[in-house]
mmCIF file of C-alpha atoms in Angstrom:
data_model
loop_
_atom_site.group_PDB
_atom_site.id
_atom_site.type_symbol
_atom_site.label_atom_id
_atom_site.label_comp_id
_atom_site.label_asym_id
_atom_site.label_seq_id
_atom_site.Cartn_x
_atom_site.Cartn_y
_atom_site.Cartn_z
ATOM 1 C CA MET Z 1 231.548 103.362 112.824
ATOM 2 C CA LYS Z 2 232.693 99.775 113.369
ATOM 3 C CA ALA Z 3 230.373 96.875 114.223
ATOM 4 C CA LYS Z 4 231.958 96.448 117.657
ATOM 5 C CA ASP Z 5 231.250 100.085 118.533
ATOM 6 C CA LEU Z 6 227.687 99.817 117.253
ATOM 7 C CA PHE Z 7 227.036 96.705 119.325
ATOM 8 C CA PHE Z 8 228.187 98.140 122.642
ATOM 9 C CA LYS Z 9 226.795 101.632 122.070
ATOM 10 C CA THR Z 10 223.319 100.276 121.269
ATOM 11 C CA MET Z 11 223.250 97.865 124.209
ATOM 12 C CA PRO Z 12 219.920 99.278 125.540
ATOM 13 C CA PHE Z 13 218.193 97.539 122.641
ATOM 14 C CA CYS Z 14 219.947 94.258 123.468
ATOM 15 C CA TRP Z 15 218.701 94.434 127.053
ATOM 16 C CA ALA Z 16 215.199 95.265 125.833
ATOM 17 C CA LYS Z 17 215.270 92.207 123.557
ATOM 18 C CA LEU Z 18 216.475 90.067 126.455
ATOM 19 C CA LEU Z 19 213.589 91.296 128.627
ATOM 20 C CA LEU Z 20 211.137 90.281 125.917
ATOM 21 C CA GLY Z 21 212.735 86.850 125.741
ATOM 22 C CA ILE Z 22 212.650 86.452 129.535
ATOM 23 C CA ALA Z 23 208.999 87.520 129.568
ATOM 24 C CA THR Z 24 208.256 84.742 127.070
ATOM 25 C CA VAL Z 25 210.072 82.166 129.215
ATOM 26 C CA LEU Z 26 208.367 83.268 132.445
ATOM 27 C CA VAL Z 27 204.872 83.210 130.944
ATOM 28 C CA SER Z 28 205.636 79.829 129.399
ATOM 29 C CA ALA Z 29 206.850 78.495 132.770
ATOM 30 C CA VAL Z 30 203.674 79.682 134.511
ATOM 31 C CA LEU Z 31 201.550 78.081 131.799
ATOM 32 C CA PHE Z 32 203.514 74.852 132.223
ATOM 33 C CA ALA Z 33 202.921 74.746 135.973
ATOM 34 C CA VAL Z 34 199.193 75.382 135.587
ATOM 35 C CA ILE Z 35 198.468 73.168 132.571
ATOM 36 C CA ILE Z 36 200.670 70.235 133.602
ATOM 37 C CA GLY Z 37 199.382 70.482 137.174
ATOM 38 C CA ILE Z 38 195.802 70.116 135.982
ATOM 39 C CA SER Z 39 196.500 67.469 133.339
ATOM 40 C CA SER Z 40 198.535 65.301 135.749
ATOM 41 C CA LEU Z 41 195.330 64.656 137.676
ATOM 42 C CA PHE Z 42 194.199 62.499 134.755
ATOM 43 C CA GLY Z 43 197.236 60.211 134.762
ATOM 44 C CA GLY Z 44 200.091 59.628 132.293
ATOM 45 C CA GLU Z 45 198.063 60.201 129.122
ATOM 46 C CA GLY Z 46 196.657 63.385 130.585
ATOM 47 C CA THR Z 47 200.195 64.674 131.184
ATOM 48 C CA TRP Z 48 201.187 64.192 127.552
ATOM 49 C CA ILE Z 49 198.010 65.917 126.373
ATOM 50 C CA GLY Z 50 198.869 68.753 128.742
ATOM 51 C CA VAL Z 51 202.339 69.028 127.210
ATOM 52 C CA LEU Z 52 200.814 69.378 123.744
ATOM 53 C CA ILE Z 53 198.406 72.067 124.962
ATOM 54 C CA TRP Z 54 201.302 73.865 126.660
ATOM 55 C CA LEU Z 55 203.339 73.789 123.450
ATOM 56 C CA GLY Z 56 200.507 75.431 121.532
ATOM 57 C CA ALA Z 57 199.932 78.034 124.247
ATOM 58 C CA THR Z 58 203.657 78.819 124.407
ATOM 59 C CA GLY Z 59 203.771 79.341 120.647
ATOM 60 C CA ILE Z 60 200.854 81.773 120.799
ATOM 61 C CA VAL Z 61 202.393 83.723 123.689
ATOM 62 C CA ARG Z 62 205.775 83.947 121.967
ATOM 63 C CA PHE Z 63 204.142 85.146 118.753
ATOM 64 C CA PHE Z 64 202.227 87.979 120.419
ATOM 65 C CA ILE Z 65 205.146 89.144 122.564
ATOM 66 C CA MET Z 66 207.673 89.117 119.740
ATOM 67 C CA HIS Z 67 205.258 90.304 117.068
ATOM 68 C CA TYR Z 68 203.611 93.233 118.809
ATOM 69 C CA ALA Z 69 206.044 94.255 121.536
ATOM 70 C CA GLY Z 70 209.171 93.139 119.727
ATOM 71 C CA TYR Z 71 208.514 95.010 116.515
ATOM 72 C CA MET Z 72 209.253 98.414 118.063
ATOM 73 C CA VAL Z 73 212.481 97.181 119.648
ATOM 74 C CA LYS Z 74 213.630 95.470 116.440
ATOM 75 C CA ALA Z 75 212.685 98.365 114.157
ATOM 76 C CA GLY Z 76 214.132 100.931 116.559
ATOM 77 C CA HIS Z 77 217.435 99.089 116.780
ATOM 78 C CA VAL Z 78 217.671 98.852 112.990
ATOM 79 C CA ALA Z 79 216.857 102.572 112.655
ATOM 80 C CA ILE Z 80 219.619 103.613 115.052
ATOM 81 C CA LEU Z 81 222.165 101.246 113.492
ATOM 82 C CA ALA Z 82 221.426 102.358 109.929
ATOM 83 C CA THR Z 83 221.689 106.060 110.719
ATOM 84 C CA ALA Z 84 224.772 105.520 112.909
ATOM 85 C CA VAL Z 85 226.628 103.790 110.050
ATOM 86 C CA THR Z 86 225.720 106.462 107.498
ATOM 87 C CA GLU Z 87 225.959 109.548 109.740
ATOM 88 C CA GLY Z 88 228.615 108.382 112.190
ATOM 89 C CA ARG Z 89 226.727 109.266 115.365
ATOM 90 C CA ILE Z 90 224.213 107.821 117.821
ATOM 91 C CA PRO Z 91 221.596 110.071 119.500
ATOM 92 C CA ASP Z 92 222.023 110.731 123.219
ATOM 93 C CA ASN Z 93 218.588 109.310 124.005
ATOM 94 C CA GLN Z 94 218.632 106.568 121.401
ATOM 95 C CA VAL Z 95 215.479 104.818 122.614
ATOM 96 C CA LYS Z 96 213.402 108.005 122.343
ATOM 97 C CA ALA Z 97 214.996 108.851 118.994
ATOM 98 C CA ALA Z 98 214.304 105.340 117.673
ATOM 99 C CA LYS Z 99 210.654 105.510 118.707
ATOM 100 C CA GLN Z 100 210.279 108.830 116.907
ATOM 101 C CA MET Z 101 212.055 107.585 113.776
ATOM 102 C CA VAL Z 102 209.934 104.442 113.529
ATOM 103 C CA GLY Z 103 206.723 106.389 114.129
ATOM 104 C CA GLU Z 104 207.540 108.953 111.474
ATOM 105 C CA ARG Z 105 208.690 106.381 108.910
ATOM 106 C CA PHE Z 106 205.959 103.772 109.224
ATOM 107 C CA LEU Z 107 203.125 105.762 110.877
ATOM 108 C CA THR Z 108 201.441 102.582 112.162
ATOM 109 C CA SER Z 109 202.659 99.122 113.130
ATOM 110 C CA ASN Z 110 200.576 97.601 110.304
ATOM 111 C CA VAL Z 111 202.674 99.441 107.707
ATOM 112 C CA TYR Z 112 205.874 98.136 109.290
ATOM 113 C CA PHE Z 113 204.541 94.572 109.419
ATOM 114 C CA ALA Z 114 203.496 94.752 105.752
ATOM 115 C CA ILE Z 115 206.903 96.019 104.588
ATOM 116 C CA ASP Z 116 208.782 93.608 106.854
ATOM 117 C CA LYS Z 117 206.805 90.659 105.493
ATOM 118 C CA LEU Z 118 207.318 91.672 101.850
ATOM 119 C CA VAL Z 119 211.034 92.390 102.264
ATOM 120 C CA SER Z 120 211.628 89.152 104.163
ATOM 121 C CA GLY Z 121 209.630 87.189 101.585
ATOM 122 C CA ALA Z 122 211.475 88.798 98.658
ATOM 123 C CA VAL Z 123 214.901 88.082 100.154
ATOM 124 C CA LYS Z 124 213.953 84.459 100.901
ATOM 125 C CA GLN Z 125 212.604 83.941 97.386
ATOM 126 C CA LEU Z 126 215.787 85.314 95.858
ATOM 127 C CA GLN Z 127 217.903 83.129 98.113
ATOM 128 C CA GLY Z 128 215.727 80.159 97.197
ATOM 129 C CA ILE Z 129 216.814 80.491 93.568
ATOM 130 C CA VAL Z 130 220.167 79.057 94.600
ATOM 131 C CA GLY Z 131 218.421 76.027 96.046
ATOM 132 C CA ARG Z 132 216.335 75.467 92.907
ATOM 133 C CA ALA Z 133 219.410 75.792 90.722
ATOM 134 C CA GLY Z 134 221.198 73.264 92.890
ATOM 135 C CA GLY Z 135 218.237 70.935 92.544
ATOM 136 C CA LEU Z 136 219.190 70.385 88.921
ATOM 137 C CA LEU Z 137 222.195 68.411 90.179
ATOM 138 C CA GLY Z 138 220.025 66.085 92.249
ATOM 139 C CA ALA Z 139 220.701 63.159 89.921
ATOM 140 C CA VAL Z 140 224.338 63.103 90.995
ATOM 141 C CA PRO Z 141 224.723 60.828 94.064
ATOM 142 C CA GLY Z 142 225.425 62.779 97.245
ATOM 143 C CA VAL Z 143 225.099 66.203 95.643
ATOM 144 C CA ASP Z 144 221.630 66.812 97.108
ATOM 145 C CA VAL Z 145 223.111 66.704 100.610
ATOM 146 C CA VAL Z 146 225.743 69.261 99.640
ATOM 147 C CA VAL Z 147 223.103 71.489 98.025
ATOM 148 C CA LYS Z 148 220.854 71.369 101.100
ATOM 149 C CA ALA Z 149 223.805 72.124 103.371
ATOM 150 C CA ALA Z 150 224.808 75.046 101.152
ATOM 151 C CA GLN Z 151 221.236 76.385 101.122
ATOM 152 C CA LEU Z 152 221.071 76.175 104.923
ATOM 153 C CA PHE Z 153 224.394 77.982 105.125
ATOM 154 C CA ILE Z 154 223.124 80.770 102.848
ATOM 155 C CA ASP Z 155 219.863 81.103 104.796
ATOM 156 C CA ILE Z 156 221.741 81.533 108.072
ATOM 157 C CA SER Z 157 224.405 83.765 106.587
ATOM 158 C CA LEU Z 158 221.986 86.147 104.893
ATOM 159 C CA GLY Z 159 219.208 85.852 107.462
ATOM 160 C CA TYR Z 160 219.867 89.393 108.595
ATOM 161 C CA VAL Z 161 219.804 91.031 105.169
ATOM 162 C CA ASP Z 162 216.061 91.739 105.291
ATOM 163 C CA GLU Z 163 216.661 93.919 108.362
ATOM 164 C CA CYS Z 164 219.395 95.752 106.471
ATOM 165 C CA CYS Z 165 216.937 96.420 103.642
ATOM 166 C CA LEU Z 166 214.510 97.826 106.200
ATOM 167 C CA GLY Z 167 217.362 99.900 107.588
ATOM 168 C CA TYR Z 168 217.754 101.475 104.161
ATOM 169 C CA THR Z 169 214.265 102.990 104.540
ATOM 170 C CA PHE Z 170 215.589 105.120 107.413
ATOM 171 C CA VAL Z 171 218.473 106.342 105.261
ATOM 172 C CA LYS Z 172 216.365 107.197 102.181
ATOM 173 C CA LYS Z 173 213.788 109.385 103.893
ATOM 174 C CA ASP Z 174 213.092 111.475 100.775
ATOM 175 C CA GLN Z 175 210.829 108.766 99.318
ATOM 176 C CA GLY Z 176 208.124 106.374 100.501
ATOM 177 C CA ALA Z 177 208.901 103.500 102.850
ATOM 178 C CA PHE Z 178 207.810 100.803 100.354
ATOM 179 C CA LYS Z 179 209.899 102.424 97.617
ATOM 180 C CA SER Z 180 212.993 102.657 99.812
ATOM 181 C CA ALA Z 181 212.550 99.042 100.937
ATOM 182 C CA ALA Z 182 212.386 97.920 97.289
ATOM 183 C CA ASP Z 183 215.581 99.852 96.574
ATOM 184 C CA GLY Z 184 217.140 98.137 99.575
ATOM 185 C CA VAL Z 185 216.353 94.694 98.154
ATOM 186 C CA VAL Z 186 217.847 95.695 94.786
ATOM 187 C CA ILE Z 187 221.035 96.815 96.542
ATOM 188 C CA TYR Z 188 221.187 93.388 98.206
ATOM 189 C CA ALA Z 189 220.694 91.663 94.841
ATOM 190 C CA GLN Z 190 223.601 93.599 93.348
ATOM 191 C CA ASN Z 191 225.913 92.927 96.296
ATOM 192 C CA TRP Z 192 224.947 89.454 97.458
ATOM 193 C CA LYS Z 193 228.447 88.041 96.932
ATOM 194 C CA PRO Z 194 230.335 90.439 99.245
ATOM 195 C CA LEU Z 195 227.440 90.276 101.725
ATOM 196 C CA LEU Z 196 227.547 86.467 101.742
ATOM 197 C CA LYS Z 197 231.319 86.497 102.111
ATOM 198 C CA SER Z 198 231.053 88.801 105.113
ATOM 199 C CA ALA Z 199 228.123 86.957 106.690
ATOM 200 C CA ALA Z 200 229.787 83.571 106.208
ATOM 201 C CA LYS Z 201 232.434 84.496 108.755
ATOM 202 C CA THR Z 202 229.789 84.842 111.458
ATOM 203 C CA THR Z 203 227.589 81.857 110.560
ATOM 204 C CA LEU Z 204 229.667 79.431 112.593
ATOM 205 C CA ILE Z 205 229.401 81.774 115.581
ATOM 206 C CA VAL Z 206 225.593 81.613 115.399
ATOM 207 C CA ILE Z 207 225.499 77.820 115.313
ATOM 208 C CA LEU Z 208 228.102 77.208 118.020
ATOM 209 C CA SER Z 209 226.714 79.904 120.317
ATOM 210 C CA LEU Z 210 223.166 78.577 120.055
ATOM 211 C CA VAL Z 211 224.304 75.005 120.768
ATOM 212 C CA LEU Z 212 226.377 76.133 123.753
ATOM 213 C CA VAL Z 213 223.648 78.286 125.296
ATOM 214 C CA THR Z 214 221.049 75.529 124.771
ATOM 215 C CA ALA Z 215 223.309 72.932 126.406
ATOM 216 C CA VAL Z 216 223.980 75.116 129.449
ATOM 217 C CA SER Z 217 220.294 76.029 129.789
ATOM 218 C CA PHE Z 218 219.205 72.399 129.491
ATOM 219 C CA ALA Z 219 221.750 71.321 132.093
ATOM 220 C CA LEU Z 220 220.348 73.821 134.600
ATOM 221 C CA ILE Z 221 216.636 73.457 133.807
ATOM 222 C CA GLY Z 222 216.933 69.702 133.272
ATOM 223 C CA GLY Z 223 218.492 69.312 136.706
ATOM 224 C CA LEU Z 224 215.585 71.188 138.284
ATOM 225 C CA PHE Z 225 213.009 69.106 136.399
ATOM 226 C CA THR Z 226 214.770 65.878 137.392
ATOM 227 C CA LEU Z 227 214.598 66.935 141.035
ATOM 228 C CA PHE Z 228 210.810 67.272 140.831
ATOM 229 C CA ASN Z 229 210.394 64.356 138.394
ATOM 230 C CA TRP Z 230 208.886 66.577 135.696
ATOM 231 C CA ASN Z 231 208.715 65.976 131.967
ATOM 232 C CA MET Z 232 212.197 66.237 130.395
ATOM 233 C CA LEU Z 233 210.787 67.201 126.993
ATOM 234 C CA ALA Z 234 209.315 70.281 128.602
ATOM 235 C CA ALA Z 235 212.705 70.975 130.197
ATOM 236 C CA PHE Z 236 214.374 70.879 126.793
ATOM 237 C CA ILE Z 237 211.758 73.177 125.276
ATOM 238 C CA LEU Z 238 212.177 75.715 128.090
ATOM 239 C CA ALA Z 239 215.951 75.501 127.645
ATOM 240 C CA ALA Z 240 215.508 76.160 123.930
ATOM 241 C CA LEU Z 241 213.345 79.200 124.726
ATOM 242 C CA VAL Z 242 216.056 80.544 127.036
ATOM 243 C CA ALA Z 243 218.702 79.918 124.363
ATOM 244 C CA PHE Z 244 216.666 81.693 121.708
ATOM 245 C CA ALA Z 245 216.089 84.613 124.089
ATOM 246 C CA VAL Z 246 219.850 84.994 124.517
ATOM 247 C CA LYS Z 247 220.382 84.561 120.772
ATOM 248 C CA PHE Z 248 217.709 87.160 119.947
ATOM 249 C CA ALA Z 249 219.164 89.656 122.408
ATOM 250 C CA PHE Z 250 222.901 89.357 121.902
ATOM 251 C CA ILE Z 251 223.971 86.970 119.134
ATOM 252 C CA ASP Z 252 221.501 88.309 116.575
ATOM 253 C CA SER Z 253 222.275 91.888 117.559
ATOM 254 C CA TRP Z 254 226.016 91.337 117.140
ATOM 255 C CA ILE Z 255 225.662 89.789 113.697
ATOM 256 C CA LEU Z 256 223.135 92.447 112.673
ATOM 257 C CA CYS Z 257 225.711 95.111 113.571
ATOM 258 C CA LYS Z 258 228.325 93.395 111.419
ATOM 259 C CA THR Z 259 225.978 92.803 108.481
ATOM 260 C CA ILE Z 260 224.428 96.267 108.472
ATOM 261 C CA THR Z 261 227.883 97.864 108.598
ATOM 262 C CA VAL Z 262 228.889 96.054 105.413
ATOM 263 C CA TYR Z 263 225.492 96.568 103.758
ATOM 264 C CA MET Z 264 225.292 100.319 104.383
ATOM 265 C CA GLY Z 265 228.879 100.740 103.223
ATOM 266 C CA LEU Z 266 227.986 99.021 99.951
ATOM 267 C CA ALA Z 267 224.691 100.930 99.649
ATOM 268 C CA GLN Z 268 226.459 104.286 99.688
ATOM 269 C CA THR Z 269 228.692 103.320 96.770
ATOM 270 C CA THR Z 270 226.294 101.171 94.724
ATOM 271 C CA GLU Z 271 224.955 102.513 91.436
ATOM 272 C CA ILE Z 272 221.746 100.585 90.952
ATOM 273 C CA THR Z 273 221.450 98.706 87.669
ATOM 274 C CA PHE Z 274 218.392 99.875 85.752
ATOM 275 C CA ASP Z 275 217.071 96.526 84.599
ATOM 276 C CA LEU Z 276 217.240 94.818 87.996
ATOM 277 C CA TYR Z 277 213.780 96.026 89.027
ATOM 278 C CA GLY Z 278 212.149 94.236 86.109
ATOM 279 C CA LYS Z 279 214.260 91.114 86.584
ATOM 280 C CA LEU Z 280 213.564 90.880 90.306
ATOM 281 C CA CYS Z 281 209.838 91.356 89.718
ATOM 282 C CA GLY Z 282 209.992 88.336 87.434
ATOM 283 C CA LEU Z 283 211.931 86.279 89.980
ATOM 284 C CA SER Z 284 210.041 87.228 93.139
ATOM 285 C CA SER Z 285 206.312 87.819 93.539
ATOM 286 C CA LYS Z 286 206.971 89.419 96.928
ATOM 287 C CA PHE Z 287 209.388 91.923 95.427
ATOM 288 C CA LYS Z 288 206.919 92.674 92.638
ATOM 289 C CA ASP Z 289 204.246 93.435 95.231
ATOM 290 C CA LEU Z 290 206.690 95.560 97.225
ATOM 291 C CA PHE Z 291 207.772 97.504 94.142
ATOM 292 C CA GLU Z 292 204.189 98.124 92.990
ATOM 293 C CA LYS Z 293 203.259 99.464 96.427
ATOM 294 C CA GLY Z 294 206.292 101.733 96.215
ATOM 295 C CA ARG Z 295 205.157 103.072 92.847
ATOM 296 C CA ALA Z 296 201.685 103.671 94.258
ATOM 297 C CA GLU Z 297 203.088 105.826 97.072
ATOM 298 C CA GLY Z 298 203.771 108.681 94.664
ATOM 299 C CA GLY Z 299 206.126 111.450 95.691
ATOM 300 C CA PRO Z 300 209.757 111.675 94.544
ATOM 301 C CA GLN Z 301 210.806 108.673 92.475
ATOM 302 C CA PRO Z 302 214.476 108.300 91.472
ATOM 303 C CA ALA Z 303 214.928 107.897 87.731
ATOM 304 C CA TYR Z 304 216.388 104.404 87.975
ATOM 305 C CA ALA Z 305 213.383 103.168 89.947
ATOM 306 C CA SER Z 306 210.682 104.406 87.587
ATOM 307 C CA ALA Z 307 212.430 103.971 84.264
ATOM 308 C CA GLY Z 308 210.061 102.550 81.673
ATOM 309 C CA THR Z 309 208.384 99.998 83.912
ATOM 310 C CA GLY Z 310 205.150 98.424 82.735
ATOM 311 C CA TYR Z 311 203.284 95.254 81.925
ATOM 312 C CA GLN Z 312 203.472 93.403 78.664
ATOM 313 C CA ASN Z 313 201.786 90.088 77.909
ATOM 314 C CA GLY Z 314 201.226 89.570 81.631
ATOM 315 C CA GLY Z 315 204.920 89.935 82.403
ATOM 316 C CA TYR Z 316 207.035 92.674 83.847
ATOM 317 C CA THR Z 317 209.239 94.569 81.423
ATOM 318 C CA GLN Z 318 211.983 97.113 81.866
ATOM 319 C CA THR Z 319 213.319 99.537 79.308
ATOM 320 C CA LYS Z 320 216.431 101.623 79.346
ATOM 321 C CA ALA Z 321 216.775 104.461 81.830
ATOM 322 C CA PRO Z 322 215.739 107.954 80.704
ATOM 323 C CA GLU Z 323 218.445 110.414 79.803
ATOM 324 C CA ALA Z 324 219.651 112.646 82.603
ATOM 325 C CA ARG Z 325 217.999 116.049 82.612
ATOM 326 C CA PRO Z 326 219.519 119.407 83.525
ATOM 327 C CA VAL Z 327 218.920 120.812 86.997
ATOM 328 C CA PHE Z 328 217.357 124.247 87.358
ATOM 329 C CA CYS Z 329 218.162 126.381 90.400
ATOM 330 C CA GLY Z 330 215.152 127.206 92.576
ATOM 331 C CA SER Z 331 216.669 130.521 93.630
ATOM 332 C CA CYS Z 332 217.889 132.171 90.409
ATOM 333 C CA GLY Z 333 216.502 129.784 87.777
ATOM 334 C CA ALA Z 334 219.894 129.104 86.189
ATOM 335 C CA LYS Z 335 220.381 125.886 84.210
ATOM 336 C CA ASN Z 336 222.956 123.460 85.624
ATOM 337 C CA ASP Z 337 224.424 120.186 84.430
ATOM 338 C CA PRO Z 338 222.761 116.902 85.526
ATOM 339 C CA GLY Z 339 223.893 115.767 88.982
ATOM 340 C CA THR Z 340 224.846 119.276 90.115
ATOM 341 C CA ASN Z 341 224.377 119.840 93.853
ATOM 342 C CA PHE Z 342 225.045 123.596 93.978
ATOM 343 C CA CYS Z 343 224.097 126.239 91.441
ATOM 344 C CA GLY Z 344 227.018 127.429 89.334
ATOM 345 C CA SER Z 345 225.488 130.906 89.099
ATOM 346 C CA CYS Z 346 224.383 131.849 92.603
ATOM 347 C CA GLY Z 347 225.845 128.972 94.686
ATOM 348 C CA ALA Z 348 222.501 127.919 96.186
ATOM 349 C CA LYS Z 349 221.837 124.242 96.844
ATOM 350 C CA VAL Z 350 219.727 122.659 94.101
#
């Protein structure tokens, strides 16, 4: 299923995200009217103090709305997109299906937040390696500017990869959520070049769209604030909130659809390199934590994910993968070659 089809067929999630963004703006506007109204009674200095208090209050409101209410919408959208790419279909009642999928996969919101934080942290740490490597060229005049620009470009381009890694947990339902998320990060590490190439095409869209929406919002809100002689800094901040609400609802969703389409396509054909788990644990403390939590989950563990891992001299080591073992049929007990899906004796699925 193409990204364009995914975007329009999962529009209910875009509208839900927009409602969350509008709720943030409305609450922020009410807080502005109340706080600035009270602080203006104390003169010019009181107004500026009121603006600072309003900024803090707005940040708290946005955090709670997006963190607690937004997590279900974000996770549900990712769940539907990931399964749609791999299975080629979208449930009739996608909102209900998404709620059920998220509930079954993560059980509680705390589990989702923990995995989301670890995955996001691991991806950022791995992306940061590029920045540190570029820092070695800092002695060359002008290169530091290029390096910083390149790092910013990579951050924007791959800013949606962590959601793709979370999407992989809905595809690999035969193992724990932490384990599947760790596998998802490894898949990203093996395919970062094609992912970056694909994401780079949409980076400019993000920047230009955000600038355009902010400019239009500021023109409208700024005109209203000028009419009532209100603080123009507050007008710009409200305009930025509106722009980010639109970005969160539509721009981010569009790019997520494009990125997850490429990612899931690569995930289905990627043969994970055995030694990457050990290497990534050495490069990223967040990934190491994620991987250890995955190992602690128990249950089915693919051979490549549990191959000879251990600690040695305080470091993380990785040995070669174990040899493939024959598969025994659960119905007739016949011995089959490694990787066999159906028994060669009775035909039953193994």
